[in-house]
PDB file of C-alpha atoms in Angstrom:
ATOM      1  CA  UNK A   1     159.742 117.826  76.703  1.00 56.00           C
ATOM      2  CA  UNK A   2     156.975 119.771  75.254  1.00 65.00           C
ATOM      3  CA  UNK A   3     156.179 120.457  71.670  1.00 69.00           C
ATOM      4  CA  UNK A   4     155.931 123.949  70.396  1.00 73.00           C
ATOM      5  CA  UNK A   5     152.586 124.977  69.030  1.00 72.00           C
ATOM      6  CA  UNK A   6     152.443 124.937  65.308  1.00 75.00           C
ATOM      7  CA  UNK A   7     151.687 128.071  63.416  1.00 79.00           C
ATOM      8  CA  UNK A   8     149.638 126.124  60.834  1.00 78.00           C
ATOM      9  CA  UNK A   9     145.841 126.492  61.057  1.00 78.00           C
ATOM     10  CA  UNK A  10     144.067 123.581  62.843  1.00 76.00           C
ATOM     11  CA  UNK A  11     142.627 120.745  60.768  1.00 80.00           C
ATOM     12  CA  UNK A  12     138.912 120.233  61.435  1.00 82.00           C
ATOM     13  CA  UNK A  13     136.556 117.591  60.023  1.00 86.00           C
ATOM     14  CA  UNK A  14     133.745 119.170  58.094  1.00 86.00           C
ATOM     15  CA  UNK A  15     130.506 117.783  56.706  1.00 87.00           C
ATOM     16  CA  UNK A  16     130.521 116.737  53.091  1.00 88.00           C
ATOM     17  CA  UNK A  17     129.500 119.396  50.638  1.00 89.00           C
ATOM     18  CA  UNK A  18     125.691 119.620  50.572  1.00 89.00           C
ATOM     19  CA  UNK A  19     125.374 118.203  54.142  1.00 88.00           C
ATOM     20  CA  UNK A  20     124.534 114.799  55.508  1.00 88.00           C
ATOM     21  CA  UNK A  21     121.402 112.828  54.473  1.00 87.00           C
ATOM     22  CA  UNK A  22     118.328 113.550  56.514  1.00 86.00           C
ATOM     23  CA  UNK A  23     117.226 110.681  58.833  1.00 82.00           C
ATOM     24  CA  UNK A  24     113.529 109.927  59.418  1.00 81.00           C
ATOM     25  CA  UNK A  25     113.567 109.246  63.162  1.00 75.00           C
ATOM     26  CA  UNK A  26     109.795 108.625  63.254  1.00 73.00           C
ATOM     27  CA  UNK A  27     110.348 105.588  61.106  1.00 75.00           C
ATOM     28  CA  UNK A  28     112.683 103.947  63.630  1.00 73.00           C
ATOM     29  CA  UNK A  29     110.994 104.936  66.908  1.00 75.00           C
ATOM     30  CA  UNK A  30     107.630 103.565  67.995  1.00 72.00           C
ATOM     31  CA  UNK A  31     104.819 105.758  69.301  1.00 73.00           C
ATOM     32  CA  UNK A  32     105.243 107.067  72.834  1.00 79.00           C
ATOM     33  CA  UNK A  33     102.860 104.490  74.316  1.00 83.00           C
ATOM     34  CA  UNK A  34      99.178 103.903  74.838  1.00 87.00           C
ATOM     35  CA  UNK A  35      96.807 106.795  74.672  1.00 89.00           C
ATOM     36  CA  UNK A  36      95.361 108.299  77.839  1.00 91.00           C
ATOM     37  CA  UNK A  37      91.907 106.755  77.407  1.00 95.00           C
ATOM     38  CA  UNK A  38      93.549 103.350  76.928  1.00 94.00           C
ATOM     39  CA  UNK A  39      95.409 103.737  80.230  1.00 96.00           C
ATOM     40  CA  UNK A  40      92.188 104.722  82.011  1.00 97.00           C
ATOM     41  CA  UNK A  41      90.287 101.806  80.462  1.00 97.00           C
ATOM     42  CA  UNK A  42      93.011  99.330  81.440  1.00 97.00           C
ATOM     43  CA  UNK A  43      93.273 100.627  84.997  1.00 98.00           C
ATOM     44  CA  UNK A  44      89.490 100.630  85.417  1.00 98.00           C
ATOM     45  CA  UNK A  45      89.271  97.081  84.111  1.00 98.00           C
ATOM     46  CA  UNK A  46      91.966  95.873  86.500  1.00 98.00           C
ATOM     47  CA  UNK A  47      90.371  97.595  89.492  1.00 98.00           C
ATOM     48  CA  UNK A  48      86.915  96.232  88.698  1.00 98.00           C
ATOM     49  CA  UNK A  49      88.320  92.732  88.296  1.00 98.00           C
ATOM     50  CA  UNK A  50      90.091  93.072  91.662  1.00 98.00           C
ATOM     51  CA  UNK A  51      86.855  94.134  93.369  1.00 98.00           C
ATOM     52  CA  UNK A  52      85.080  91.203  91.725  1.00 98.00           C
ATOM     53  CA  UNK A  53      87.681  88.790  93.102  1.00 98.00           C
ATOM     54  CA  UNK A  54      87.431  90.336  96.588  1.00 98.00           C
ATOM     55  CA  UNK A  55      83.645  89.937  96.456  1.00 98.00           C
ATOM     56  CA  UNK A  56      83.916  86.301  95.405  1.00 98.00           C
ATOM     57  CA  UNK A  57      86.393  85.595  98.201  1.00 98.00           C
ATOM     58  CA  UNK A  58      84.156  87.306 100.770  1.00 98.00           C
ATOM     59  CA  UNK A  59      81.159  85.265  99.657  1.00 98.00           C
ATOM     60  CA  UNK A  60      83.179  82.050  99.888  1.00 98.00           C
ATOM     61  CA  UNK A  61      84.294  82.952 103.424  1.00 98.00           C
ATOM     62  CA  UNK A  62      80.711  83.726 104.430  1.00 98.00           C
ATOM     63  CA  UNK A  63      79.590  80.345 103.071  1.00 98.00           C
ATOM     64  CA  UNK A  64      82.413  78.602 104.939  1.00 98.00           C
ATOM     65  CA  UNK A  65      81.483  80.313 108.206  1.00 97.00           C
ATOM     66  CA  UNK A  66      77.833  79.412 107.681  1.00 97.00           C
ATOM     67  CA  UNK A  67      78.749  75.757 107.160  1.00 97.00           C
ATOM     68  CA  UNK A  68      80.888  75.758 110.305  1.00 96.00           C
ATOM     69  CA  UNK A  69      78.065  77.400 112.243  1.00 96.00           C
ATOM     70  CA  UNK A  70      75.576  74.767 111.022  1.00 97.00           C
ATOM     71  CA  UNK A  71      77.952  71.990 112.083  1.00 96.00           C
ATOM     72  CA  UNK A  72      78.326  73.595 115.524  1.00 94.00           C
ATOM     73  CA  UNK A  73      74.554  73.893 115.878  1.00 96.00           C
ATOM     74  CA  UNK A  74      74.145  70.246 114.878  1.00 96.00           C
ATOM     75  CA  UNK A  75      76.822  69.125 117.360  1.00 96.00           C
ATOM     76  CA  UNK A  76      75.660  71.330 120.256  1.00 95.00           C
ATOM     77  CA  UNK A  77      73.219  68.760 121.739  1.00 94.00           C
ATOM     78  CA  UNK A  78      75.865  66.045 121.586  1.00 95.00           C
ATOM     79  CA  UNK A  79      78.468  68.267 123.214  1.00 93.00           C
ATOM     80  CA  UNK A  80      75.988  69.306 125.913  1.00 91.00           C
ATOM     81  CA  UNK A  81      75.124  65.652 126.583  1.00 91.00           C
ATOM     82  CA  UNK A  82      78.830  64.857 126.941  1.00 93.00           C
ATOM     83  CA  UNK A  83      79.321  67.787 129.319  1.00 90.00           C
ATOM     84  CA  UNK A  84      76.292  66.659 131.363  1.00 88.00           C
ATOM     85  CA  UNK A  85      77.676  63.116 131.553  1.00 91.00           C
ATOM     86  CA  UNK A  86      81.057  64.403 132.754  1.00 91.00           C
ATOM     87  CA  UNK A  87      79.284  66.621 135.287  1.00 88.00           C
ATOM     88  CA  UNK A  88      77.320  63.644 136.611  1.00 89.00           C
ATOM     89  CA  UNK A  89      80.489  61.577 136.913  1.00 92.00           C
ATOM     90  CA  UNK A  90      82.133  64.336 138.960  1.00 89.00           C
ATOM     91  CA  UNK A  91      78.956  64.737 141.026  1.00 87.00           C
ATOM     92  CA  UNK A  92      78.849  61.012 141.831  1.00 89.00           C
ATOM     93  CA  UNK A  93      82.524  61.004 142.826  1.00 93.00           C
ATOM     94  CA  UNK A  94      81.865  63.958 145.111  1.00 89.00           C
ATOM     95  CA  UNK A  95      78.779  62.306 146.622  1.00 89.00           C
ATOM     96  CA  UNK A  96      80.721  59.107 147.317  1.00 93.00           C
ATOM     97  CA  UNK A  97      83.467  61.107 149.052  1.00 93.00           C
ATOM     98  CA  UNK A  98      80.854  63.042 151.019  1.00 89.00           C
ATOM     99  CA  UNK A  99      79.120  59.814 152.121  1.00 90.00           C
ATOM    100  CA  UNK A 100      82.446  58.315 153.204  1.00 92.00           C
ATOM    101  CA  UNK A 101      83.548  61.386 155.162  1.00 91.00           C
ATOM    102  CA  UNK A 102      80.172  62.100 156.781  1.00 88.00           C
ATOM    103  CA  UNK A 103      79.059  58.491 157.508  1.00 88.00           C
ATOM    104  CA  UNK A 104      79.050  58.922 161.303  1.00 86.00           C
ATOM    105  CA  UNK A 105      77.476  62.401 161.467  1.00 85.00           C
ATOM    106  CA  UNK A 106      74.033  62.756 163.037  1.00 84.00           C
ATOM    107  CA  UNK A 107      72.057  66.002 163.321  1.00 77.00           C
ATOM    108  CA  UNK A 108      70.062  67.282 166.344  1.00 77.00           C
ATOM    109  CA  UNK A 109      67.001  65.300 165.347  1.00 78.00           C
ATOM    110  CA  UNK A 110      68.927  62.028 165.261  1.00 81.00           C
ATOM    111  CA  UNK A 111      68.835  61.782 161.493  1.00 82.00           C
ATOM    112  CA  UNK A 112      71.880  60.586 159.609  1.00 83.00           C
ATOM    113  CA  UNK A 113      73.656  62.730 157.059  1.00 82.00           C
ATOM    114  CA  UNK A 114      72.181  62.512 153.534  1.00 81.00           C
ATOM    115  CA  UNK A 115      74.920  62.929 150.888  1.00 81.00           C
ATOM    116  CA  UNK A 116      74.055  65.606 148.320  1.00 76.00           C
ATOM    117  CA  UNK A 117      71.192  67.067 150.334  1.00 73.00           C
ATOM    118  CA  UNK A 118      70.970  70.837 150.180  1.00 64.00           C
ATOM    119  CA  UNK A 119      72.063  72.711 153.273  1.00 66.00           C
ATOM    120  CA  UNK A 120      69.802  75.570 152.216  1.00 65.00           C
ATOM    121  CA  UNK A 121      66.234  74.427 152.190  1.00 59.00           C
ATOM    122  CA  UNK A 122      65.246  76.430 149.109  1.00 61.00           C
ATOM    123  CA  UNK A 123      63.425  73.601 147.380  1.00 63.00           C
ATOM    124  CA  UNK A 124      64.960  74.369 144.003  1.00 65.00           C
ATOM    125  CA  UNK A 125      67.780  72.228 142.605  1.00 63.00           C
ATOM    126  CA  UNK A 126      70.866  74.092 141.453  1.00 64.00           C
ATOM    127  CA  UNK A 127      73.915  72.422 139.949  1.00 65.00           C
ATOM    128  CA  UNK A 128      77.108  72.768 141.909  1.00 62.00           C
ATOM    129  CA  UNK A 129      79.864  74.952 140.617  1.00 61.00           C
ATOM    130  CA  UNK A 130      82.196  73.122 138.261  1.00 54.00           C
ATOM    131  CA  UNK A 131      85.190  74.777 139.906  1.00 53.00           C
ATOM    132  CA  UNK A 132      84.207  73.138 143.197  1.00 52.00           C
ATOM    133  CA  UNK A 133      84.875  69.719 141.693  1.00 50.00           C
ATOM    134  CA  UNK A 134      88.088  70.839 140.060  1.00 52.00           C
ATOM    135  CA  UNK A 135      89.556  71.983 143.391  1.00 52.00           C
ATOM    136  CA  UNK A 136      88.549  68.792 145.249  1.00 51.00           C
ATOM    137  CA  UNK A 137      89.431  66.388 142.440  1.00 50.00           C
ATOM    138  CA  UNK A 138      91.592  63.493 143.588  1.00 46.00           C
TER     139      UNK A 138
END
């Protein structure tokens, strides 16, 4: 069921006579935001502060590395002494094994085997390779 269109003119709401009151929108809305120079000043300040913090952090890291380096330099003689002691212990173990294995060996001149003696008569002492002791470690 549909209604027939009316022949009467349509009713439309109209403004009051004389129009509506004017509204002052500027009174209710704030300014659009900070000015351009204020944005630049704020951004520049933040960037400079960030660079300052990066510089401070870098200086602190450099100081920390310097302290660690000084500690390493101070400990180097002690660490070298410990490594030398361990080397001597391995050397003595190797010499004892060599003496035990070679106790009955005599050279052409009738001399007995001397443990640790150089087979190359260079006259200059050279430490043995560390890896040599690691392979023959018991």
